[in-house]
């Protein structure tokens, strides 16, 4: 998660919402995808950290299925990202801060609990949540000035 936090800081420095994500291979060690939010710089509303990290991991594996991989992300995924996680068949999701407005895992639609979601995933929440929340608060406070 510390690597994802480093990416979140890079997003902050680039003027993007500070969210970072990494995908770790089934060996539990190799980072096969890493990204931070980039919708503004890429003029791409789908350029969330999770989506970009998943795309990179799939290219690196040569397979769109990321079976037995773990996604670490600093913020609870939104509905779009939860859908991508399910389609990629990621085994484990680890996230930091909860997102009561835009989150779709423990909040909102609770995507993985829906009968229409055909992929079951192991979820761990709250890892480095204080640090992830703090950088988000700092970012949005600076935007309001």
Short mmCIF file of C-alpha atoms in Angstrom, two decimals, residues 3-145:
data_model
loop_
_atom_site.label_atom_id
_atom_site.label_comp_id
_atom_site.label_asym_id
_atom_site.label_seq_id
_atom_site.Cartn_x
_atom_site.Cartn_y
_atom_site.Cartn_z
CA UNK A 3 3.72 2.13 -3.17
CA UNK A 4 0.12 3.10 -3.95
CA UNK A 5 0.47 6.04 -1.55
CA UNK A 6 3.59 7.18 -3.40
CA UNK A 7 1.55 7.14 -6.60
CA UNK A 8 -1.24 9.09 -4.89
CA UNK A 9 1.32 11.76 -4.01
CA UNK A 10 2.43 11.84 -7.67
CA UNK A 11 -1.21 12.40 -8.67
CA UNK A 12 -1.47 15.21 -6.12
CA UNK A 13 1.69 16.82 -7.50
CA UNK A 14 0.24 16.58 -11.03
CA UNK A 15 -3.02 18.27 -9.98
CA UNK A 16 -5.04 15.05 -10.18
CA UNK A 17 -7.21 13.63 -7.40
CA UNK A 18 -4.63 11.78 -5.30
CA UNK A 19 -5.41 8.12 -5.81
CA UNK A 20 -2.79 5.48 -6.51
CA UNK A 21 -3.10 1.80 -7.38
CA UNK A 22 -0.83 -1.17 -7.91
CA UNK A 23 -1.50 -4.71 -9.09
CA UNK A 24 0.64 -7.43 -7.55
CA UNK A 25 1.06 -10.77 -9.36
CA UNK A 26 0.07 -14.10 -7.88
CA UNK A 27 3.56 -14.50 -6.39
CA UNK A 28 2.61 -11.73 -3.94
CA UNK A 29 5.77 -9.75 -4.75
CA UNK A 30 5.93 -8.64 -8.37
CA UNK A 31 4.23 -5.36 -9.22
CA UNK A 32 2.77 -5.83 -12.70
CA UNK A 33 0.68 -2.67 -12.86
CA UNK A 34 1.01 0.73 -11.22
CA UNK A 35 -0.74 4.04 -11.86
CA UNK A 36 -2.30 7.12 -10.39
CA UNK A 37 -5.42 9.01 -11.38
CA UNK A 38 -5.01 10.80 -14.71
CA UNK A 39 -8.43 11.82 -16.08
CA UNK A 40 -7.49 15.50 -16.30
CA UNK A 41 -4.11 15.11 -17.95
CA UNK A 42 -5.36 12.42 -20.31
CA UNK A 43 -8.75 13.98 -21.04
CA UNK A 44 -10.11 10.55 -20.21
CA UNK A 45 -12.92 10.09 -17.70
CA UNK A 46 -12.01 6.40 -17.37
CA UNK A 47 -8.39 7.10 -16.39
CA UNK A 48 -8.84 6.17 -12.73
CA UNK A 49 -5.80 4.69 -11.00
CA UNK A 50 -7.41 1.25 -10.80
CA UNK A 51 -8.31 1.12 -14.50
CA UNK A 52 -4.84 2.23 -15.60
CA UNK A 53 -3.09 -0.23 -13.27
CA UNK A 54 -5.35 -3.08 -14.43
CA UNK A 55 -4.67 -2.24 -18.10
CA UNK A 56 -0.93 -2.26 -17.48
CA UNK A 57 -1.08 -5.53 -15.54
CA UNK A 58 -3.11 -7.23 -18.28
CA UNK A 59 -0.59 -6.12 -20.91
CA UNK A 60 2.31 -7.32 -18.78
CA UNK A 61 0.69 -10.73 -18.26
CA UNK A 62 -0.58 -10.98 -21.82
CA UNK A 63 -3.99 -11.88 -20.43
CA UNK A 64 -7.03 -9.80 -19.52
CA UNK A 65 -7.74 -12.17 -16.64
CA UNK A 66 -5.72 -11.26 -13.57
CA UNK A 67 -6.54 -14.42 -11.64
CA UNK A 68 -4.81 -14.64 -8.25
CA UNK A 69 -3.63 -11.02 -8.43
CA UNK A 70 -4.10 -8.39 -5.74
CA UNK A 71 -5.10 -4.79 -6.37
CA UNK A 72 -3.99 -2.22 -3.80
CA UNK A 73 -5.68 1.18 -4.09
CA UNK A 74 -5.67 4.16 -1.77
CA UNK A 75 -9.40 4.90 -2.09
CA UNK A 76 -12.48 2.67 -2.17
CA UNK A 77 -13.21 1.93 -5.84
CA UNK A 78 -16.16 3.51 -7.65
CA UNK A 79 -18.74 1.50 -9.59
CA UNK A 80 -16.78 1.71 -12.86
CA UNK A 81 -13.61 0.45 -11.21
CA UNK A 82 -15.46 -2.28 -9.30
CA UNK A 83 -16.82 -3.52 -12.63
CA UNK A 84 -13.33 -3.59 -14.12
CA UNK A 85 -12.02 -5.46 -11.06
CA UNK A 86 -14.73 -8.09 -11.48
CA UNK A 87 -14.15 -8.46 -15.23
CA UNK A 88 -10.42 -8.85 -14.64
CA UNK A 89 -11.16 -11.56 -12.06
CA UNK A 90 -8.83 -9.99 -9.52
CA UNK A 91 -8.67 -12.22 -6.44
CA UNK A 92 -7.95 -9.67 -3.71
CA UNK A 93 -8.81 -6.01 -3.29
CA UNK A 94 -7.05 -3.99 -0.61
CA UNK A 95 -8.00 -0.35 -0.19
CA UNK A 96 -7.28 2.51 2.16
CA UNK A 97 -9.84 5.26 2.64
CA UNK A 98 -13.57 4.67 2.42
CA UNK A 99 -15.55 6.86 0.03
CA UNK A 100 -19.05 7.53 1.31
CA UNK A 101 -19.99 9.54 -1.79
CA UNK A 102 -18.41 7.66 -4.68
CA UNK A 103 -17.38 4.31 -3.29
CA UNK A 104 -19.07 1.15 -4.53
CA UNK A 105 -17.58 -1.56 -2.31
CA UNK A 106 -18.66 -0.90 1.28
CA UNK A 107 -20.67 2.19 0.32
CA UNK A 108 -23.10 3.05 -2.45
CA UNK A 109 -24.16 0.14 -4.63
CA UNK A 110 -21.92 -2.37 -2.84
CA UNK A 111 -21.09 -3.83 -6.22
CA UNK A 112 -19.54 -7.12 -5.11
CA UNK A 113 -22.60 -7.98 -2.99
CA UNK A 114 -25.02 -7.75 -5.92
CA UNK A 115 -26.42 -10.97 -7.40
CA UNK A 116 -25.50 -9.65 -10.86
CA UNK A 117 -21.80 -9.67 -9.90
CA UNK A 118 -20.56 -13.12 -10.88
CA UNK A 119 -17.11 -12.73 -9.33
CA UNK A 120 -16.39 -13.11 -5.65
CA UNK A 121 -13.43 -11.18 -4.33
CA UNK A 122 -11.56 -11.03 -1.05
CA UNK A 123 -11.75 -7.48 0.30
CA UNK A 124 -9.56 -5.82 2.91
CA UNK A 125 -10.37 -2.23 3.75
CA UNK A 126 -8.84 0.48 5.88
CA UNK A 127 -5.14 -0.19 5.17
CA UNK A 128 -3.29 3.12 5.60
CA UNK A 129 -6.73 4.78 5.64
CA UNK A 130 -5.59 7.75 7.74
CA UNK A 131 -2.78 8.63 5.32
CA UNK A 132 -5.01 8.11 2.27
CA UNK A 133 -7.75 10.28 3.78
CA UNK A 134 -5.27 12.97 4.77
CA UNK A 135 -3.86 13.43 1.27
CA UNK A 136 -7.38 13.59 -0.18
CA UNK A 137 -8.44 16.21 2.41
CA UNK A 138 -5.31 18.25 1.70
CA UNK A 139 -5.96 18.10 -2.05
CA UNK A 140 -9.58 19.23 -1.84
CA UNK A 141 -8.79 21.91 0.74
CA UNK A 142 -6.19 23.35 -1.64
CA UNK A 143 -8.76 23.33 -4.45
CA UNK A 144 -11.26 25.32 -2.37
CA UNK A 145 -8.82 28.19 -1.76
#
